PDB file of C-alpha atoms in Angstrom:
ATOM      1  CA  UNK A 897       0.000   0.000   0.000  1.00 78.00           C
ATOM      2  CA  UNK A 898       0.912   3.659  -0.085  1.00 84.00           C
ATOM      3  CA  UNK A 899       3.299   4.910   2.578  1.00 89.00           C
ATOM      4  CA  UNK A 900       5.547   7.807   3.532  1.00 93.00           C
ATOM      5  CA  UNK A 901       8.848   7.569   5.394  1.00 95.00           C
ATOM      6  CA  UNK A 902      10.452  10.613   6.974  1.00 94.00           C
ATOM      7  CA  UNK A 903      13.767  11.033   8.726  1.00 88.00           C
ATOM      8  CA  UNK A 904      13.381  10.728  12.450  1.00 84.00           C
ATOM      9  CA  UNK A 905      13.946  13.723  14.626  1.00 85.00           C
ATOM     10  CA  UNK A 906      14.360  15.739  16.555  1.00 93.00           C
ATOM     11  CA  UNK A 907      16.546  17.934  14.413  1.00 96.00           C
ATOM     12  CA  UNK A 908      18.335  20.774  16.197  1.00 97.00           C
ATOM     13  CA  UNK A 909      19.997  23.530  14.183  1.00 97.00           C
ATOM     14  CA  UNK A 910      21.488  26.928  14.816  1.00 97.00           C
ATOM     15  CA  UNK A 911      19.870  29.961  13.254  1.00 97.00           C
ATOM     16  CA  UNK A 912      20.920  30.498   9.592  1.00 96.00           C
ATOM     17  CA  UNK A 913      21.914  26.836   9.149  1.00 97.00           C
ATOM     18  CA  UNK A 914      20.860  24.801   6.103  1.00 97.00           C
ATOM     19  CA  UNK A 915      17.934  22.442   6.597  1.00 97.00           C
ATOM     20  CA  UNK A 916      17.153  19.157   4.891  1.00 97.00           C
ATOM     21  CA  UNK A 917      14.367  16.832   6.017  1.00 97.00           C
ATOM     22  CA  UNK A 918      14.272  13.632   3.998  1.00 97.00           C
ATOM     23  CA  UNK A 919      11.022  12.117   2.754  1.00 97.00           C
ATOM     24  CA  UNK A 920      10.548   9.065   0.574  1.00 97.00           C
ATOM     25  CA  UNK A 921       7.320   7.470  -0.505  1.00 95.00           C
ATOM     26  CA  UNK A 922       5.797   4.293  -1.857  1.00 92.00           C
ATOM     27  CA  UNK A 923       2.795   4.640  -4.109  1.00 87.00           C
ATOM     28  CA  UNK A 924       1.226   3.314  -7.245  1.00 80.00           C
ATOM     29  CA  UNK A 925       0.637   5.757 -10.034  1.00 79.00           C
ATOM     30  CA  UNK A 926       1.402   9.442  -9.638  1.00 82.00           C
ATOM     31  CA  UNK A 927       0.502  10.768  -6.207  1.00 89.00           C
ATOM     32  CA  UNK A 928       0.467  14.406  -5.223  1.00 91.00           C
ATOM     33  CA  UNK A 929       3.018  15.213  -2.530  1.00 94.00           C
ATOM     34  CA  UNK A 930       2.741  17.696   0.323  1.00 95.00           C
ATOM     35  CA  UNK A 931       4.650  19.179   3.213  1.00 97.00           C
ATOM     36  CA  UNK A 932       2.625  20.350   6.195  1.00 96.00           C
ATOM     37  CA  UNK A 933       3.921  22.281   9.206  1.00 97.00           C
ATOM     38  CA  UNK A 934       2.533  22.171  12.741  1.00 95.00           C
ATOM     39  CA  UNK A 935       3.492  24.950  15.165  1.00 94.00           C
ATOM     40  CA  UNK A 936       3.133  24.251  18.890  1.00 89.00           C
ATOM     41  CA  UNK A 937      -0.479  24.029  20.001  1.00 87.00           C
ATOM     42  CA  UNK A 938      -1.841  24.453  16.490  1.00 90.00           C
ATOM     43  CA  UNK A 939      -3.224  22.362  13.663  1.00 91.00           C
ATOM     44  CA  UNK A 940      -1.420  21.445  10.470  1.00 94.00           C
ATOM     45  CA  UNK A 941      -0.891  24.060   7.787  1.00 95.00           C
ATOM     46  CA  UNK A 942      -0.025  23.386   4.176  1.00 95.00           C
ATOM     47  CA  UNK A 943       3.547  24.495   3.530  1.00 97.00           C
ATOM     48  CA  UNK A 944       4.021  23.438  -0.096  1.00 97.00           C
ATOM     49  CA  UNK A 945       2.989  20.827  -2.618  1.00 95.00           C
ATOM     50  CA  UNK A 946       3.861  19.255  -5.969  1.00 95.00           C
ATOM     51  CA  UNK A 947       1.660  17.288  -8.304  1.00 91.00           C
ATOM     52  CA  UNK A 948       3.961  15.741 -10.902  1.00 91.00           C
ATOM     53  CA  UNK A 949       7.522  14.599 -11.443  1.00 92.00           C
ATOM     54  CA  UNK A 950      10.176  17.354 -11.393  1.00 95.00           C
ATOM     55  CA  UNK A 951       7.723  19.903  -9.993  1.00 95.00           C
ATOM     56  CA  UNK A 952       9.235  22.123  -7.323  1.00 97.00           C
ATOM     57  CA  UNK A 953       6.996  23.371  -4.557  1.00 96.00           C
ATOM     58  CA  UNK A 954       8.124  26.439  -2.641  1.00 97.00           C
ATOM     59  CA  UNK A 955       6.863  28.712   0.131  1.00 97.00           C
ATOM     60  CA  UNK A 956       8.407  30.906   2.855  1.00 95.00           C
ATOM     61  CA  UNK A 957      11.927  29.986   1.711  1.00 97.00           C
ATOM     62  CA  UNK A 958      11.233  26.251   1.846  1.00 98.00           C
ATOM     63  CA  UNK A 959      11.538  24.097  -1.259  1.00 98.00           C
ATOM     64  CA  UNK A 960      10.929  20.490  -2.230  1.00 98.00           C
ATOM     65  CA  UNK A 961      11.266  18.766  -5.604  1.00 98.00           C
ATOM     66  CA  UNK A 962       9.158  15.784  -6.678  1.00 96.00           C
ATOM     67  CA  UNK A 963      11.708  13.132  -7.709  1.00 96.00           C
ATOM     68  CA  UNK A 964       9.982  10.137  -9.222  1.00 93.00           C
ATOM     69  CA  UNK A 965      13.200   8.273 -10.000  1.00 94.00           C
ATOM     70  CA  UNK A 966      14.153   8.247  -6.310  1.00 95.00           C
ATOM     71  CA  UNK A 967      10.556   8.424  -4.981  1.00 95.00           C
ATOM     72  CA  UNK A 968      11.563  11.360  -2.809  1.00 97.00           C
ATOM     73  CA  UNK A 969      10.303  14.797  -1.798  1.00 98.00           C
ATOM     74  CA  UNK A 970      12.983  16.222   0.499  1.00 98.00           C
ATOM     75  CA  UNK A 971      12.304  19.526   2.250  1.00 98.00           C
ATOM     76  CA  UNK A 972      15.076  22.160   2.176  1.00 98.00           C
ATOM     77  CA  UNK A 973      15.652  25.673   3.413  1.00 98.00           C
ATOM     78  CA  UNK A 974      18.839  27.628   2.963  1.00 96.00           C
ATOM     79  CA  UNK A 975      18.779  29.594   6.217  1.00 96.00           C
ATOM     80  CA  UNK A 976      16.476  28.612   9.057  1.00 97.00           C
ATOM     81  CA  UNK A 977      15.094  30.996  11.662  1.00 97.00           C
ATOM     82  CA  UNK A 978      13.978  30.435  15.237  1.00 96.00           C
ATOM     83  CA  UNK A 979      10.407  30.914  14.018  1.00 96.00           C
ATOM     84  CA  UNK A 980      10.762  27.781  11.837  1.00 97.00           C
ATOM     85  CA  UNK A 981      10.773  25.602  14.954  1.00 97.00           C
ATOM     86  CA  UNK A 982       7.851  23.225  14.420  1.00 96.00           C
ATOM     87  CA  UNK A 983       6.950  19.685  13.426  1.00 95.00           C
ATOM     88  CA  UNK A 984       7.058  18.978   9.675  1.00 97.00           C
ATOM     89  CA  UNK A 985       4.968  16.274   8.020  1.00 96.00           C
ATOM     90  CA  UNK A 986       5.416  14.828   4.564  1.00 96.00           C
ATOM     91  CA  UNK A 987       2.229  13.447   3.003  1.00 94.00           C
ATOM     92  CA  UNK A 988       0.923  11.953  -0.196  1.00 91.00           C
ATOM     93  CA  UNK A 989      -2.468  11.836  -1.798  1.00 88.00           C
ATOM     94  CA  UNK A 990      -3.526   8.648  -3.485  1.00 72.00           C
ATOM     95  CA  UNK A 991      -4.184   9.638  -7.100  1.00 64.00           C
ATOM     96  CA  UNK A 992      -7.307   7.565  -7.395  1.00 59.00           C
ATOM     97  CA  UNK A 993      -8.678   8.775  -4.105  1.00 53.00           C
ATOM     98  CA  UNK A 994      -9.421   5.201  -3.131  1.00 54.00           C
ATOM     99  CA  UNK A 995      -8.120   5.641   0.378  1.00 55.00           C
ATOM    100  CA  UNK A 996     -10.015   8.866   0.823  1.00 60.00           C
ATOM    101  CA  UNK A 997      -7.315  10.609   2.745  1.00 71.00           C
ATOM    102  CA  UNK A 998      -3.784  11.857   2.939  1.00 86.00           C
ATOM    103  CA  UNK A 999      -1.073   9.412   3.970  1.00 89.00           C
ATOM    104  CA  UNK A1000       1.244  11.099   6.482  1.00 91.00           C
ATOM    105  CA  UNK A1001       4.766  10.419   7.605  1.00 93.00           C
ATOM    106  CA  UNK A1002       5.409  10.343  11.352  1.00 93.00           C
ATOM    107  CA  UNK A1003       6.656  13.919  11.460  1.00 94.00           C
ATOM    108  CA  UNK A1004      10.053  15.503  12.118  1.00 95.00           C
ATOM    109  CA  UNK A1005      10.459  17.969  14.950  1.00 95.00           C
ATOM    110  CA  UNK A1006      12.759  20.886  14.164  1.00 96.00           C
ATOM    111  CA  UNK A1007      14.238  23.106  16.855  1.00 96.00           C
ATOM    112  CA  UNK A1008      16.202  26.164  15.808  1.00 97.00           C
ATOM    113  CA  UNK A1009      18.454  27.796  18.424  1.00 96.00           C
ATOM    114  CA  UNK A1010      19.430  31.482  18.329  1.00 94.00           C
TER     115      UNK A1010
ATOM    116  CA  UNK B1421     -11.437  33.670   8.339  1.00 62.00           C
ATOM    117  CA  UNK B1422     -12.612  30.861  10.618  1.00 76.00           C
ATOM    118  CA  UNK B1423     -11.790  27.903   8.340  1.00 94.00           C
ATOM    119  CA  UNK B1424     -12.195  24.706  10.388  1.00 96.00           C
ATOM    120  CA  UNK B1425     -13.402  25.145  13.967  1.00 96.00           C
ATOM    121  CA  UNK B1426     -13.187  22.402  16.568  1.00 97.00           C
ATOM    122  CA  UNK B1427     -14.773  22.317  20.012  1.00 96.00           C
ATOM    123  CA  UNK B1428     -13.821  21.767  22.729  1.00 96.00           C
ATOM    124  CA  UNK B1429     -10.078  22.513  22.683  1.00 95.00           C
ATOM    125  CA  UNK B1430      -9.371  20.449  25.796  1.00 95.00           C
ATOM    126  CA  UNK B1431     -11.300  17.723  27.597  1.00 95.00           C
ATOM    127  CA  UNK B1432     -10.652  15.272  30.407  1.00 96.00           C
ATOM    128  CA  UNK B1433     -12.888  12.219  30.696  1.00 95.00           C
ATOM    129  CA  UNK B1434     -13.115   9.212  32.948  1.00 96.00           C
ATOM    130  CA  UNK B1435     -13.019   5.729  31.478  1.00 97.00           C
ATOM    131  CA  UNK B1436     -16.474   4.726  30.270  1.00 96.00           C
ATOM    132  CA  UNK B1437     -17.787   8.244  29.784  1.00 96.00           C
ATOM    133  CA  UNK B1438     -19.068   9.386  26.419  1.00 96.00           C
ATOM    134  CA  UNK B1439     -18.584  12.606  24.548  1.00 95.00           C
ATOM    135  CA  UNK B1440     -18.909  14.204  21.143  1.00 97.00           C
ATOM    136  CA  UNK B1441     -16.234  16.268  19.437  1.00 97.00           C
ATOM    137  CA  UNK B1442     -17.638  18.946  17.182  1.00 97.00           C
ATOM    138  CA  UNK B1443     -16.229  20.223  13.909  1.00 97.00           C
ATOM    139  CA  UNK B1444     -17.535  22.858  11.522  1.00 97.00           C
ATOM    140  CA  UNK B1445     -16.090  24.354   8.349  1.00 97.00           C
ATOM    141  CA  UNK B1446     -17.150  27.522   6.555  1.00 96.00           C
ATOM    142  CA  UNK B1447     -15.406  26.944   3.217  1.00 95.00           C
ATOM    143  CA  UNK B1448     -18.291  25.092   1.540  1.00 95.00           C
ATOM    144  CA  UNK B1449     -16.130  21.963   1.303  1.00 94.00           C
ATOM    145  CA  UNK B1450     -17.650  18.664   0.339  1.00 93.00           C
ATOM    146  CA  UNK B1451     -15.275  16.342   2.202  1.00 92.00           C
ATOM    147  CA  UNK B1452     -14.397  16.179   5.885  1.00 95.00           C
ATOM    148  CA  UNK B1453     -12.063  13.998   7.968  1.00 94.00           C
ATOM    149  CA  UNK B1454     -11.253  13.022  11.520  1.00 96.00           C
ATOM    150  CA  UNK B1455      -7.660  12.122  12.456  1.00 95.00           C
ATOM    151  CA  UNK B1456      -5.925  11.284  15.678  1.00 96.00           C
ATOM    152  CA  UNK B1457      -2.339  12.266  16.400  1.00 94.00           C
ATOM    153  CA  UNK B1458      -0.213  10.245  18.777  1.00 92.00           C
ATOM    154  CA  UNK B1459       3.487  10.691  19.580  1.00 85.00           C
ATOM    155  CA  UNK B1460       5.688   8.984  17.003  1.00 81.00           C
ATOM    156  CA  UNK B1461       2.661   7.859  14.963  1.00 83.00           C
ATOM    157  CA  UNK B1462       1.925  10.820  12.732  1.00 85.00           C
ATOM    158  CA  UNK B1463      -1.740  11.319  11.867  1.00 91.00           C
ATOM    159  CA  UNK B1464      -4.057   8.380  11.416  1.00 91.00           C
ATOM    160  CA  UNK B1465      -7.456   8.598   9.794  1.00 91.00           C
ATOM    161  CA  UNK B1466     -10.418   7.581  11.948  1.00 94.00           C
ATOM    162  CA  UNK B1467     -13.369   8.312   9.652  1.00 94.00           C
ATOM    163  CA  UNK B1468     -14.053  10.498   6.673  1.00 93.00           C
ATOM    164  CA  UNK B1469     -17.040  11.848   4.797  1.00 93.00           C
ATOM    165  CA  UNK B1470     -16.462  12.257   1.076  1.00 89.00           C
ATOM    166  CA  UNK B1471     -19.716  14.177   0.691  1.00 89.00           C
ATOM    167  CA  UNK B1472     -22.789  15.119   2.676  1.00 90.00           C
ATOM    168  CA  UNK B1473     -24.717  12.003   3.588  1.00 89.00           C
ATOM    169  CA  UNK B1474     -21.797   9.572   3.345  1.00 91.00           C
ATOM    170  CA  UNK B1475     -19.243   8.347   5.861  1.00 94.00           C
ATOM    171  CA  UNK B1476     -16.492   5.738   5.618  1.00 92.00           C
ATOM    172  CA  UNK B1477     -14.070   4.080   7.981  1.00 92.00           C
ATOM    173  CA  UNK B1478     -10.442   5.010   7.966  1.00 90.00           C
ATOM    174  CA  UNK B1479      -7.426   3.265   9.426  1.00 88.00           C
ATOM    175  CA  UNK B1480      -8.467   3.282  13.118  1.00 93.00           C
ATOM    176  CA  UNK B1481     -12.288   3.446  13.427  1.00 95.00           C
ATOM    177  CA  UNK B1482     -12.851   1.108  16.392  1.00 95.00           C
ATOM    178  CA  UNK B1483     -14.429   2.825  19.395  1.00 96.00           C
ATOM    179  CA  UNK B1484     -15.680   5.810  17.399  1.00 97.00           C
ATOM    180  CA  UNK B1485     -18.780   6.873  15.518  1.00 97.00           C
ATOM    181  CA  UNK B1486     -19.331   9.859  13.279  1.00 97.00           C
ATOM    182  CA  UNK B1487     -22.202  11.942  11.985  1.00 96.00           C
ATOM    183  CA  UNK B1488     -22.167  14.236   8.978  1.00 95.00           C
ATOM    184  CA  UNK B1489     -24.898  16.493  10.257  1.00 89.00           C
ATOM    185  CA  UNK B1490     -24.937  18.734   7.193  1.00 94.00           C
ATOM    186  CA  UNK B1491     -22.400  20.043   4.712  1.00 95.00           C
ATOM    187  CA  UNK B1492     -20.696  22.209   7.362  1.00 96.00           C
ATOM    188  CA  UNK B1493     -20.581  19.897  10.363  1.00 97.00           C
ATOM    189  CA  UNK B1494     -18.934  16.541  11.059  1.00 97.00           C
ATOM    190  CA  UNK B1495     -18.945  15.202  14.620  1.00 97.00           C
ATOM    191  CA  UNK B1496     -16.954  12.408  16.246  1.00 98.00           C
ATOM    192  CA  UNK B1497     -18.432  10.443  19.150  1.00 97.00           C
ATOM    193  CA  UNK B1498     -16.726   8.273  21.741  1.00 96.00           C
ATOM    194  CA  UNK B1499     -19.444   6.060  23.203  1.00 92.00           C
ATOM    195  CA  UNK B1500     -17.385   4.559  26.042  1.00 95.00           C
ATOM    196  CA  UNK B1501     -14.030   6.258  26.388  1.00 95.00           C
ATOM    197  CA  UNK B1502     -10.909   4.190  27.030  1.00 96.00           C
ATOM    198  CA  UNK B1503      -7.414   5.343  28.088  1.00 96.00           C
ATOM    199  CA  UNK B1504      -6.106   4.202  24.661  1.00 96.00           C
ATOM    200  CA  UNK B1505      -8.181   6.979  23.134  1.00 97.00           C
ATOM    201  CA  UNK B1506      -6.135   9.663  24.865  1.00 97.00           C
ATOM    202  CA  UNK B1507      -4.865  11.659  21.927  1.00 97.00           C
ATOM    203  CA  UNK B1508      -5.076  14.894  19.988  1.00 96.00           C
ATOM    204  CA  UNK B1509      -7.950  14.833  17.522  1.00 97.00           C
ATOM    205  CA  UNK B1510      -7.921  16.862  14.331  1.00 96.00           C
ATOM    206  CA  UNK B1511     -10.747  17.610  11.972  1.00 97.00           C
ATOM    207  CA  UNK B1512      -9.962  18.556   8.381  1.00 95.00           C
ATOM    208  CA  UNK B1513     -11.842  19.421   5.220  1.00 94.00           C
ATOM    209  CA  UNK B1514     -11.158  19.535   1.499  1.00 92.00           C
ATOM    210  CA  UNK B1515     -13.059  20.850  -1.474  1.00 90.00           C
ATOM    211  CA  UNK B1516     -13.595  17.404  -2.919  1.00 83.00           C
ATOM    212  CA  UNK B1517     -12.707  13.830  -2.104  1.00 78.00           C
ATOM    213  CA  UNK B1518      -8.961  13.448  -1.606  1.00 71.00           C
ATOM    214  CA  UNK B1519      -7.336  12.489  -4.880  1.00 69.00           C
ATOM    215  CA  UNK B1520     -10.172  13.906  -7.006  1.00 71.00           C
ATOM    216  CA  UNK B1521      -8.029  16.903  -7.932  1.00 77.00           C
ATOM    217  CA  UNK B1522      -4.212  16.842  -8.149  1.00 78.00           C
ATOM    218  CA  UNK B1523      -2.642  18.797  -5.352  1.00 80.00           C
ATOM    219  CA  UNK B1524      -5.851  19.364  -3.467  1.00 84.00           C
ATOM    220  CA  UNK B1525      -4.924  20.151   0.140  1.00 89.00           C
ATOM    221  CA  UNK B1526      -6.775  19.490   3.357  1.00 91.00           C
ATOM    222  CA  UNK B1527      -7.450  22.304   5.821  1.00 94.00           C
ATOM    223  CA  UNK B1528      -7.083  21.498   9.494  1.00 95.00           C
ATOM    224  CA  UNK B1529      -8.599  22.754  12.707  1.00 96.00           C
ATOM    225  CA  UNK B1530      -6.497  23.463  15.787  1.00 94.00           C
ATOM    226  CA  UNK B1531      -7.312  20.164  17.449  1.00 95.00           C
ATOM    227  CA  UNK B1532      -8.993  18.790  20.572  1.00 96.00           C
ATOM    228  CA  UNK B1533      -6.665  17.519  23.268  1.00 96.00           C
ATOM    229  CA  UNK B1534      -8.448  14.644  24.971  1.00 97.00           C
ATOM    230  CA  UNK B1535      -7.255  12.853  28.106  1.00 96.00           C
ATOM    231  CA  UNK B1536      -9.015   9.769  29.424  1.00 96.00           C
ATOM    232  CA  UNK B1537      -8.255   8.716  32.972  1.00 95.00           C
TER     233      UNK B1537
END
């Protein structure tokens, strides 16, 4: 079945460091891929998305490229800020909608120190 | 912009008690979802409603019931709460059934933090 695997956290970085959070997926067909962010005490917010191979999603300085050959959608940011401290979830959407939902990874907690 | 509103935000129950978690969305979305979030487990789907008048089981439906009251509202009921149901519950909505449109996102509420003693 469809699944998403994320790197385990927590990840602790200093402000202005480079961030990579790895995400790989297993799916039939051509799923849409998403990154969601959850700030403390809040719900999940869509950060970025991509719908086909080689698409690059970007938002707030974050980027991720849909790599079908490696079944990956790694999240990157060139210079993190303290305000980026949150939990990040990679997710995929079954293209046929047969599962009726998003498939989430387990989440990666990021802490950014001043 | 309210988006997805969940009530209550916090609740403590005793084992065996019942309660209903409420969810309402004001985006005229057709599809709604209930997830639970547990440490190290990500989000797991409990039930979803692809459209008004329909509901389907997700990955972890045991111990829960749902009602799609109308297009706006989707409630989750615990008939006899158990400590294993201690979790954070999230309601979400999307314009159409997930997968119907490429890249269609889900919109989440802020969650209900439920503790069962």
